[in-house]
Coordinates of C-alpha atoms and ligand atoms in Angstrom, one line a residue:
M20 CA 114.7 53.6 91.0
A21 CA 115.4 54.6 94.6
G22 CA 113.1 54.2 97.6
I23 CA 110.1 52.5 96.0
S24 CA 110.1 49.0 94.6
R25 CA 108.7 48.2 91.2
R26 CA 106.7 45.4 92.8
R27 CA 105.1 47.9 95.2
F28 CA 104.2 50.2 92.3
L29 CA 102.6 47.4 90.4
T30 CA 100.8 46.2 93.6
N31 CA 99.4 49.7 94.2
T32 CA 98.2 50.0 90.6
A33 CA 96.6 46.5 90.7
A34 CA 94.8 47.5 93.9
L35 CA 93.4 50.6 92.1
S36 CA 92.2 48.6 89.1
A37 CA 90.4 46.2 91.4
V38 CA 88.1 48.9 92.8
G39 CA 86.8 49.7 89.4
A40 CA 86.4 53.5 89.9
V41 CA 89.8 54.3 88.5
P42 CA 90.6 56.4 85.4
R43 CA 91.3 54.5 82.2
W44 CA 95.0 55.5 82.2
V45 CA 95.6 53.7 85.5
R46 CA 94.0 50.5 84.4
A47 CA 96.1 50.6 81.2
A48 CA 99.3 51.6 82.9
P49 CA 101.3 48.7 84.3
E50 CA 103.8 47.7 81.7
A51 CA 105.6 49.3 78.8
S52 CA 103.1 50.9 76.4
V53 CA 102.2 54.0 78.5
S54 CA 104.9 56.1 79.8
T55 CA 105.1 56.2 83.6
R56 CA 107.2 58.4 85.7
R57 CA 108.0 57.2 89.3
F58 CA 109.3 59.4 92.0
V59 CA 110.1 59.2 95.7
V60 CA 109.4 62.3 97.6
R61 CA 112.1 62.4 100.2
T62 CA 110.3 64.2 103.0
D63 CA 113.4 63.4 105.1
S64 CA 115.7 65.3 102.8
E65 CA 115.2 69.0 103.3
I66 CA 116.5 71.6 100.8
G67 CA 115.6 74.9 102.3
K68 CA 112.6 77.2 102.9
I69 CA 110.8 78.4 99.8
R70 CA 110.9 82.1 100.4
P71 CA 107.8 83.9 99.1
E72 CA 110.2 86.2 97.4
L73 CA 111.0 83.5 94.8
H74 CA 107.7 84.6 93.4
G75 CA 108.7 88.3 93.1
Q76 CA 107.8 90.7 90.3
F77 CA 109.3 93.5 88.3
V78 CA 107.9 96.6 86.7
E79 CA 109.7 99.1 84.5
H80 CA 108.9 102.4 82.7
L81 CA 108.7 100.4 79.5
G82 CA 105.9 100.1 76.9
S83 CA 102.6 99.9 78.7
C84 CA 103.8 98.3 81.9
I85 CA 103.5 101.4 84.1
Y86 CA 101.7 104.1 82.1
G87 CA 98.4 102.7 80.7
G88 CA 99.1 99.4 82.5
I89 CA 99.1 99.5 86.2
W90 CA 98.9 103.3 86.3
V91 CA 96.1 104.9 84.4
G92 CA 95.8 108.1 86.5
K93 CA 93.0 109.3 88.7
D94 CA 91.0 111.0 86.0
S95 CA 91.0 107.9 83.7
P96 CA 87.7 106.5 82.3
I97 CA 89.3 103.1 83.2
A98 CA 88.1 101.9 86.6
N99 CA 90.9 102.8 89.1
V100 CA 91.8 103.1 92.7
G101 CA 93.6 106.4 93.2
G102 CA 95.1 106.1 89.7
Y103 CA 96.0 102.4 89.8
R104 CA 94.0 100.1 87.4
K105 CA 91.4 98.5 89.7
Q106 CA 91.1 95.2 87.9
M107 CA 94.9 94.7 88.1
V108 CA 95.0 95.6 91.7
D109 CA 92.3 93.1 92.5
Y110 CA 94.1 90.3 90.6
L111 CA 97.5 91.1 92.1
K112 CA 96.0 91.2 95.6
E113 CA 94.4 87.8 95.0
L114 CA 97.7 86.3 93.8
G115 CA 99.9 88.0 96.5
V116 CA 103.0 89.8 95.3
P117 CA 105.8 89.3 97.8
V118 CA 108.2 91.8 96.4
L119 CA 108.2 94.4 93.6
R120 CA 111.2 95.8 91.8
W121 CA 111.1 99.3 90.1
P122 CA 111.8 101.5 88.1
G123 CA 114.0 99.3 85.9
G124 CA 115.6 97.5 84.2
C125 CA 117.7 99.7 81.9
F126 CA 115.4 102.6 82.8
A127 CA 116.9 102.6 86.3
D128 CA 120.3 103.9 85.2
D129 CA 118.8 106.9 83.5
Y130 CA 116.2 107.7 86.2
H131 CA 116.5 110.6 88.6
W132 CA 114.2 110.1 91.5
Q133 CA 113.9 113.8 92.4
E134 CA 112.0 114.3 89.2
G135 CA 109.3 112.0 90.2
I136 CA 108.2 113.7 93.5
G137 CA 106.1 116.8 94.3
P138 CA 103.2 118.3 92.4
V139 CA 102.7 116.2 89.3
K140 CA 102.2 119.2 86.9
Q141 CA 105.6 120.5 87.9
R142 CA 107.5 117.3 87.3
P143 CA 109.9 117.4 84.3
R144 CA 109.1 115.5 81.1
R145 CA 112.0 113.4 79.9
P146 CA 112.6 111.1 76.9
N147 CA 112.9 107.5 77.9
L148 CA 116.3 106.8 76.3
N149 CA 116.2 103.1 76.6
W150 CA 112.7 102.5 75.4
G151 CA 111.9 104.4 72.2
N152 CA 112.4 108.0 73.5
V153 CA 108.7 108.1 74.5
I154 CA 108.0 111.0 76.8
D155 CA 107.8 110.2 80.5
D156 CA 106.1 112.9 82.4
N157 CA 107.3 111.4 85.7
S158 CA 103.7 111.2 87.0
F159 CA 104.5 107.8 88.4
G160 CA 107.3 108.3 90.9
T161 CA 108.4 107.1 94.3
H162 CA 105.2 107.9 96.2
E163 CA 103.1 106.3 93.5
F164 CA 105.3 103.2 93.5
V165 CA 105.3 102.7 97.2
G166 CA 101.6 103.4 97.2
L167 CA 101.2 100.5 94.7
C168 CA 103.3 98.2 96.9
R169 CA 101.2 99.1 100.0
L170 CA 97.9 98.5 98.0
I171 CA 98.9 95.0 96.8
G172 CA 101.0 94.0 99.9
A173 CA 104.4 93.9 98.2
E174 CA 107.7 94.7 99.7
P175 CA 109.2 97.6 97.6
Y176 CA 112.6 97.1 95.9
L177 CA 114.1 100.2 94.4
A178 CA 116.8 99.9 91.7
G179 CA 119.2 102.8 92.0
N180 CA 121.0 104.7 89.3
V181 CA 124.8 104.0 89.1
G182 CA 125.3 104.3 85.3
S183 CA 124.4 108.0 85.1
G184 CA 123.8 108.9 88.7
T185 CA 126.0 109.8 91.7
P186 CA 126.5 108.4 95.1
T187 CA 124.9 111.6 96.5
E188 CA 121.8 111.1 94.4
L189 CA 121.3 107.5 95.6
R190 CA 122.2 108.3 99.2
E191 CA 119.6 111.0 99.2
W192 CA 116.9 108.7 97.8
V193 CA 117.6 106.4 100.7
E194 CA 117.3 109.3 103.1
Y195 CA 114.1 110.6 101.4
C196 CA 112.5 107.2 101.8
N197 CA 113.7 106.0 105.1
F198 CA 114.7 108.9 107.4
P199 CA 111.9 109.3 110.0
S200 CA 111.7 113.1 110.1
G201 CA 113.5 116.4 110.8
T202 CA 115.9 116.5 107.8
T203 CA 115.1 118.6 104.8
L204 CA 114.5 115.5 102.6
S205 CA 112.4 113.6 105.2
D206 CA 110.3 116.7 105.7
L207 CA 109.9 117.0 102.0
R208 CA 108.6 113.5 101.9
A209 CA 106.1 114.4 104.6
A210 CA 105.1 117.6 102.7
N211 CA 104.6 115.4 99.7
G212 CA 102.0 113.4 101.6
S213 CA 104.0 110.6 103.5
P214 CA 105.0 111.6 107.0
E215 CA 105.7 108.0 107.8
P216 CA 109.0 106.7 106.3
F217 CA 108.7 104.3 103.5
R218 CA 111.1 101.9 105.2
V219 CA 112.5 100.6 101.9
R220 CA 114.8 97.7 102.5
Y221 CA 115.8 96.4 99.1
W222 CA 118.1 98.7 97.1
G223 CA 119.7 97.8 93.8
V224 CA 123.0 99.4 93.1
G225 CA 122.8 99.7 89.4
N226 CA 121.2 97.4 86.8
E227 CA 123.0 95.4 84.2
S228 CA 126.1 97.5 84.7
W229 CA 127.8 95.3 82.1
G230 CA 125.3 96.6 79.5
C231 CA 122.6 99.3 79.5
G232 CA 123.6 100.3 83.0
G233 CA 126.9 101.9 82.0
D234 CA 128.7 99.3 79.8
M235 CA 131.3 98.7 82.5
R236 CA 134.0 96.2 83.1
P237 CA 133.5 94.3 86.3
E238 CA 136.5 95.9 88.0
H239 CA 135.2 99.4 87.2
Y240 CA 131.7 98.6 88.4
G241 CA 133.2 96.9 91.5
D242 CA 135.0 100.2 92.3
L243 CA 131.8 102.1 91.9
Y244 CA 129.9 99.7 94.0
R245 CA 132.5 100.1 96.8
Q246 CA 132.1 103.9 96.5
F247 CA 128.3 104.0 96.4
S248 CA 127.8 101.5 99.2
V249 CA 129.8 103.6 101.7
Y250 CA 127.0 106.2 101.7
L251 CA 123.9 104.0 101.7
K252 CA 123.1 104.1 105.4
T253 CA 120.6 102.8 107.9
F254 CA 118.0 105.4 108.8
G255 CA 115.2 105.0 111.3
G256 CA 116.2 101.4 111.9
T257 CA 115.8 100.3 108.2
K258 CA 119.1 98.8 107.2
P259 CA 119.4 98.8 103.4
F260 CA 119.9 95.4 101.8
L261 CA 122.2 96.2 99.0
I262 CA 122.0 94.3 95.7
A263 CA 124.9 94.5 93.3
S264 CA 124.6 94.1 89.6
G265 CA 125.5 90.5 88.9
P266 CA 126.1 88.4 85.8
S267 CA 124.2 87.9 82.6
G268 CA 123.4 84.3 82.7
D269 CA 126.3 82.2 84.0
D270 CA 129.0 84.8 83.2
V271 CA 131.6 83.8 85.7
R272 CA 134.1 86.3 84.4
W273 CA 131.7 89.1 85.6
T274 CA 131.1 87.5 89.0
R275 CA 134.7 86.9 89.7
G276 CA 135.9 90.2 88.4
L277 CA 133.3 91.9 90.6
L278 CA 133.9 89.9 93.8
D279 CA 137.7 90.1 93.4
T280 CA 137.4 93.9 93.3
L281 CA 135.0 94.0 96.2
Q282 CA 137.3 91.9 98.4
G283 CA 135.8 91.9 101.9
G284 CA 133.0 94.4 101.2
L285 CA 130.5 92.0 99.7
P286 CA 126.9 93.0 98.9
N287 CA 123.9 91.5 100.6
G288 CA 122.6 90.3 97.3
L289 CA 123.9 89.7 93.8
S290 CA 121.5 90.0 91.0
M291 CA 121.7 87.7 88.0
H292 CA 119.5 88.0 84.9
Y293 CA 118.6 85.0 82.7
Y294 CA 116.1 85.3 79.9
T295 CA 114.9 82.3 78.0
G296 CA 115.0 83.6 74.4
G297 CA 112.5 82.4 71.8
E298 CA 113.0 82.4 68.1
Q299 CA 109.3 82.8 67.1
V300 CA 106.4 85.0 67.9
A301 CA 104.6 84.0 71.1
T302 CA 101.5 82.7 69.5
K303 CA 103.2 81.1 66.5
F304 CA 105.6 78.7 68.0
D305 CA 106.2 75.3 66.5
R306 CA 107.1 72.2 68.6
E307 CA 110.8 72.3 67.6
H308 CA 111.3 75.9 68.7
M309 CA 109.2 75.3 71.9
N310 CA 111.4 72.4 72.8
K311 CA 114.5 74.4 72.1
Q312 CA 113.3 77.2 74.3
L313 CA 112.1 75.1 77.2
A314 CA 115.3 73.2 77.3
I315 CA 117.1 76.4 78.4
F316 CA 115.5 76.1 81.8
A317 CA 118.0 73.3 82.6
K318 CA 120.7 75.8 81.8
V319 CA 119.1 78.4 84.1
E320 CA 119.2 75.8 86.9
Q321 CA 122.8 74.9 86.2
A322 CA 123.7 78.6 86.2
I323 CA 122.1 79.1 89.6
V324 CA 124.0 76.1 91.0
H325 CA 127.3 77.3 89.4
Q326 CA 127.0 80.9 90.4
R327 CA 126.2 79.9 94.0
Q328 CA 129.4 77.7 94.0
V329 CA 131.5 80.6 92.7
I330 CA 130.1 83.1 95.3
D331 CA 130.4 80.6 98.1
G332 CA 134.1 80.2 97.2
Y333 CA 134.7 83.7 98.6
H334 CA 135.3 84.5 102.2
R335 CA 131.8 85.0 103.6
G336 CA 130.4 84.4 100.2
D337 CA 127.6 82.3 101.8
Q338 CA 126.2 85.6 103.2
V339 CA 125.5 86.9 99.8
G340 CA 122.0 86.2 98.6
L341 CA 121.7 85.1 95.0
I342 CA 118.8 86.9 93.2
L343 CA 117.5 86.0 89.8
D344 CA 116.4 89.5 89.3
E345 CA 115.0 89.2 85.8
W346 CA 113.8 85.9 84.2
G347 CA 111.2 84.7 81.8
V348 CA 110.6 83.9 78.1
W349 CA 111.5 86.6 75.7
D350 CA 110.0 85.8 72.3
Q351 CA 110.0 87.6 68.9
I352 CA 107.7 90.6 69.1
P353 CA 105.9 91.8 66.0
E354 CA 106.1 95.5 65.3
E355 CA 102.4 95.9 65.0
D356 CA 101.9 94.5 68.5
E357 CA 104.4 97.0 69.8
A358 CA 102.8 99.9 67.9
K359 CA 99.4 99.0 69.3
R360 CA 100.2 97.9 72.8
G361 CA 103.6 99.2 73.7
Q362 CA 107.2 98.0 73.5
L363 CA 107.9 94.4 74.4
W364 CA 104.2 93.6 74.7
Q365 CA 104.0 89.8 74.5
Q366 CA 101.2 87.3 74.8
S367 CA 101.6 84.4 77.3
T368 CA 100.5 81.1 75.8
M369 CA 100.2 77.5 77.1
R370 CA 103.9 77.2 76.3
S371 CA 104.7 80.3 78.4
G372 CA 102.6 78.8 81.3
V373 CA 104.7 75.6 81.0
A374 CA 107.9 77.8 81.0
A375 CA 106.7 79.6 84.2
G376 CA 106.1 76.2 85.8
L377 CA 109.6 75.0 84.8
G378 CA 111.1 78.2 86.4
L379 CA 109.0 78.0 89.6
N380 CA 109.8 74.2 89.9
L381 CA 113.5 74.8 89.6
F382 CA 113.4 77.6 92.2
N383 CA 111.8 75.2 94.6
R384 CA 114.5 72.6 93.9
Q385 CA 117.2 75.3 94.4
A386 CA 115.5 77.0 97.3
D387 CA 118.6 76.9 99.4
K388 CA 120.6 78.9 96.8
L389 CA 118.1 81.6 96.0
L390 CA 117.0 84.7 97.9
M391 CA 114.6 86.2 95.4
C392 CA 113.5 85.8 91.8
N393 CA 111.6 88.5 89.9
I394 CA 109.8 87.6 86.7
A395 CA 110.1 90.1 83.8
Q396 CA 107.6 91.7 83.9
M397 CA 104.4 91.9 85.9
V398 CA 102.3 93.8 83.4
N399 CA 102.2 94.2 79.6
V400 CA 105.9 93.5 79.1
L401 CA 107.5 90.2 78.1
Q402 CA 106.3 87.2 80.2
S403 CA 103.6 89.2 82.0
L404 CA 101.1 88.0 84.5
L405 CA 98.5 90.5 83.4
I406 CA 97.9 92.1 80.0
T407 CA 95.7 94.8 78.6
D408 CA 94.9 95.6 75.0
G409 CA 97.3 98.5 74.9
P410 CA 97.1 101.5 77.3
E411 CA 93.5 102.3 76.3
G412 CA 92.3 98.7 76.8
K413 CA 89.7 98.5 79.5
E414 CA 89.9 94.8 80.1
C415 CA 92.7 93.2 81.9
V416 CA 93.4 89.5 81.3
R417 CA 95.1 87.0 83.6
T418 CA 97.7 85.1 81.5
T419 CA 98.8 81.5 81.7
T420 CA 101.8 82.8 83.6
Y421 CA 99.6 84.4 86.3
Y422 CA 97.8 81.0 86.7
A423 CA 101.1 79.1 86.9
F424 CA 102.1 81.4 89.7
Q425 CA 98.8 80.8 91.4
L426 CA 99.4 77.1 91.3
F427 CA 102.7 77.4 93.0
K428 CA 101.4 79.7 95.7
A429 CA 100.8 76.6 97.9
H430 CA 104.6 76.2 98.2
R431 CA 105.3 79.6 99.7
D432 CA 107.0 79.5 103.1
R433 CA 107.2 75.8 103.2
M434 CA 110.3 73.5 103.3
A435 CA 111.4 72.3 99.9
V436 CA 112.3 68.6 99.9
R437 CA 114.2 66.5 97.4
V438 CA 112.4 64.3 94.9
E439 CA 114.2 61.3 93.4
G440 CA 113.0 60.0 90.1
D441 CA 113.6 58.2 86.9
D442 CA 113.3 61.2 84.6
T443 CA 116.3 63.4 84.5
S444 CA 116.3 64.5 80.9
P445 CA 116.2 68.3 80.3
R446 CA 112.9 68.1 78.6
G447 CA 111.5 65.4 80.8
L448 CA 108.8 65.7 83.5
S449 CA 109.7 68.5 85.9
V450 CA 108.9 68.0 89.6
S451 CA 109.3 69.7 92.9
A452 CA 107.9 69.2 96.4
S453 CA 107.5 70.9 99.7
K454 CA 106.3 69.8 103.1
D455 CA 105.0 70.9 106.5
E456 CA 104.0 68.8 109.5
G457 CA 100.8 67.4 108.0
S458 CA 101.0 67.9 104.3
V459 CA 103.1 67.6 101.1
V460 CA 102.7 69.8 98.1
L461 CA 103.9 68.5 94.7
S462 CA 104.2 70.3 91.5
F463 CA 104.6 68.7 88.1
V464 CA 105.2 70.2 84.7
N465 CA 104.8 68.1 81.6
P466 CA 106.6 70.1 78.8
S467 CA 106.0 67.5 76.1
A468 CA 103.5 68.5 73.4
D469 CA 102.5 64.9 72.7
A470 CA 103.3 62.5 75.6
A471 CA 100.7 62.0 78.3
L472 CA 102.5 60.7 81.4
H473 CA 101.4 58.6 84.4
V474 CA 102.9 59.8 87.6
D475 CA 103.5 57.7 90.6
A476 CA 105.0 59.7 93.4
A477 CA 105.6 57.8 96.6
L478 CA 106.0 59.7 99.8
H479 CA 108.9 58.6 102.0
D480 CA 108.1 58.0 105.6
R481 CA 104.5 59.2 105.3
S482 CA 101.2 57.9 104.2
A483 CA 98.8 59.9 102.1
K484 CA 95.4 60.6 103.7
S485 CA 93.8 62.6 100.9
A486 CA 94.9 64.6 97.9
T487 CA 93.5 67.3 95.6
A488 CA 95.0 68.3 92.3
T489 CA 94.7 71.4 90.2
I490 CA 95.9 71.6 86.6
L491 CA 96.6 74.2 84.0
H492 CA 96.4 72.7 80.6
D493 CA 95.6 73.2 76.9
A494 CA 96.5 70.8 74.2
D495 CA 97.5 73.7 71.9
L496 CA 100.9 75.1 72.7
N497 CA 99.9 78.5 71.2
A498 CA 96.5 78.7 73.0
C499 CA 96.2 81.8 75.2
N500 CA 93.9 83.9 77.2
S501 CA 93.0 86.6 74.8
F502 CA 90.7 89.6 75.0
D503 CA 88.0 87.6 73.3
T504 CA 88.5 84.4 75.3
P505 CA 90.0 85.6 78.6
N506 CA 89.2 82.4 80.5
R507 CA 90.3 79.8 77.9
I508 CA 93.1 78.5 80.1
V509 CA 92.4 78.6 83.8
P510 CA 93.3 76.2 86.6
K511 CA 90.8 73.3 87.0
P512 CA 90.4 70.5 89.5
H513 CA 92.1 67.3 88.2
P514 CA 91.7 63.6 89.2
V515 CA 94.3 62.3 91.5
R516 CA 94.3 59.1 93.6
I517 CA 96.2 57.9 96.6
E518 CA 97.2 54.5 97.6
G519 CA 99.1 54.0 100.8
A520 CA 102.1 56.4 100.4
S521 CA 101.6 56.8 96.6
V522 CA 100.0 59.7 94.7
L523 CA 98.9 58.6 91.3
M524 CA 97.7 60.9 88.5
E525 CA 97.8 61.5 84.7
L526 CA 99.5 64.5 83.3
P527 CA 98.3 65.4 79.8
P528 CA 100.8 67.0 77.4
L529 CA 101.6 70.6 78.1
S530 CA 100.4 70.8 81.7
V531 CA 101.3 72.3 85.0
A532 CA 99.8 70.6 88.0
T533 CA 99.9 71.1 91.8
V534 CA 98.8 68.3 94.2
E535 CA 98.1 69.1 97.8
V536 CA 98.4 65.9 99.9
K537 CA 97.3 65.6 103.5
T538 CA 99.7 63.2 105.2
A539 CA 100.2 61.1 108.3
S540 CA 103.5 59.8 109.6
L541 CA 104.1 56.1 109.3
Ligands
AHR5 O1 113.1 93.5 81.0 C1 113.5 94.2 79.9 C2 115.0 94.6 80.0 O2 115.8 93.5 80.0 C3 115.4 95.3 81.2 O3 115.2 96.7 81.1 C4 116.9 95.0 81.3 O4 117.4 95.0 82.6 C5 117.0 93.7 80.6 O5 118.0 93.7 79.6

């Protein structure tokens, strides 16, 4: 155990017992019977800034994510702000969405942006080829998307069509969005209600080009990326930040094949996708399958480290931002749920909240290697932050995943620091920390369904003046915020104690906790 002596831990615990007002677990803690996890928070060992974009989101024309989810239309009986579901907007504003990716996903490579502008009634109706051939009337297009971003304060990120589109089409979308005025396309944007350029910075050049985005070999996609990127220009001072379609998981063959083909002309960002598959229905997991699924997060972390190494091996590779563009749990989805609520509609349970916490913790730990991470998806699809009971559902529920994001908000824009500890197993207690001048924020995730843990986190070089903790917890791994019990699992204040430089608390099984510690230097 580095940095804190066992004797000091025992001394601190004894001092707490002496004052009497300590929780039962602390009095019982000292020796072997209760499991204790000790950490040293190395405030002197900086990892990198935790970019708010690590808490990014993704919305796709899929199921009831857009239509009936975030977009109900101006004439809807559901309370809305200019067509956007009001309750969702309020919840998203409260959380803060740093960046939002649209329109896909697989949908992006079959999307033609010109069909989603101008008078709504004249927009063509198209089958959604990727998602059940449902008819998309294009009523949610570029203006509606950028309007949503402005409403909730998110940076827009547009995913361009490479699979079935052309360089001209994508180049014109950039011009339509960003050229200030005076060209036919920028004047068309003004005529459509937005004289000010949208100033969209993030541009995806294709999505999953190895699969639904064209089923290409990396060399072929690499050639297309080279061709497309030539035409994606800076307009009105907005330099496009180009994001190439990267690997599925840790597929090094794709990354190398692509980067070898690109040679010097590397993209600004490389998008990898890594889902955490589940073998059971979201609300019916058993412990064994939960453990199996949660263990995958260790592989996600390894993949990030590995992909970063591979990219850094290229000349100027360190300039390419690694983006985890789609992540989250993808469980088995019953047909009846999809029929009622839309394709890939999935409930978020306590297990999913733990999964979100594991993901967000690992992003903090790898903050120097990641530029952006976008969970799939924001609303009504896969590991959503917000769900409705289908497109007609009036109520919007904040899921355990929403609340896990809320707990991690305290880390945004702070410096991630290393934590040394005695629990390195893939299913062990997960921890991350960040600091600023006068405070340290710690996050813990206990993924075990049965083991309560005592945590002793010692701050290096600082003393703790005060601490407050908030926890998300339910003893039942399948518990969720449903339409009947929307507030079953919400963050709650949690007991935490400080002693000198140590932060002491108990973590029940299946919990995500954040501790905000006011500190003083020693
Ligand atoms: O998020 C659902 C789908 O998963 C996306 O459309 C695609 O990019 C990925 O395969």
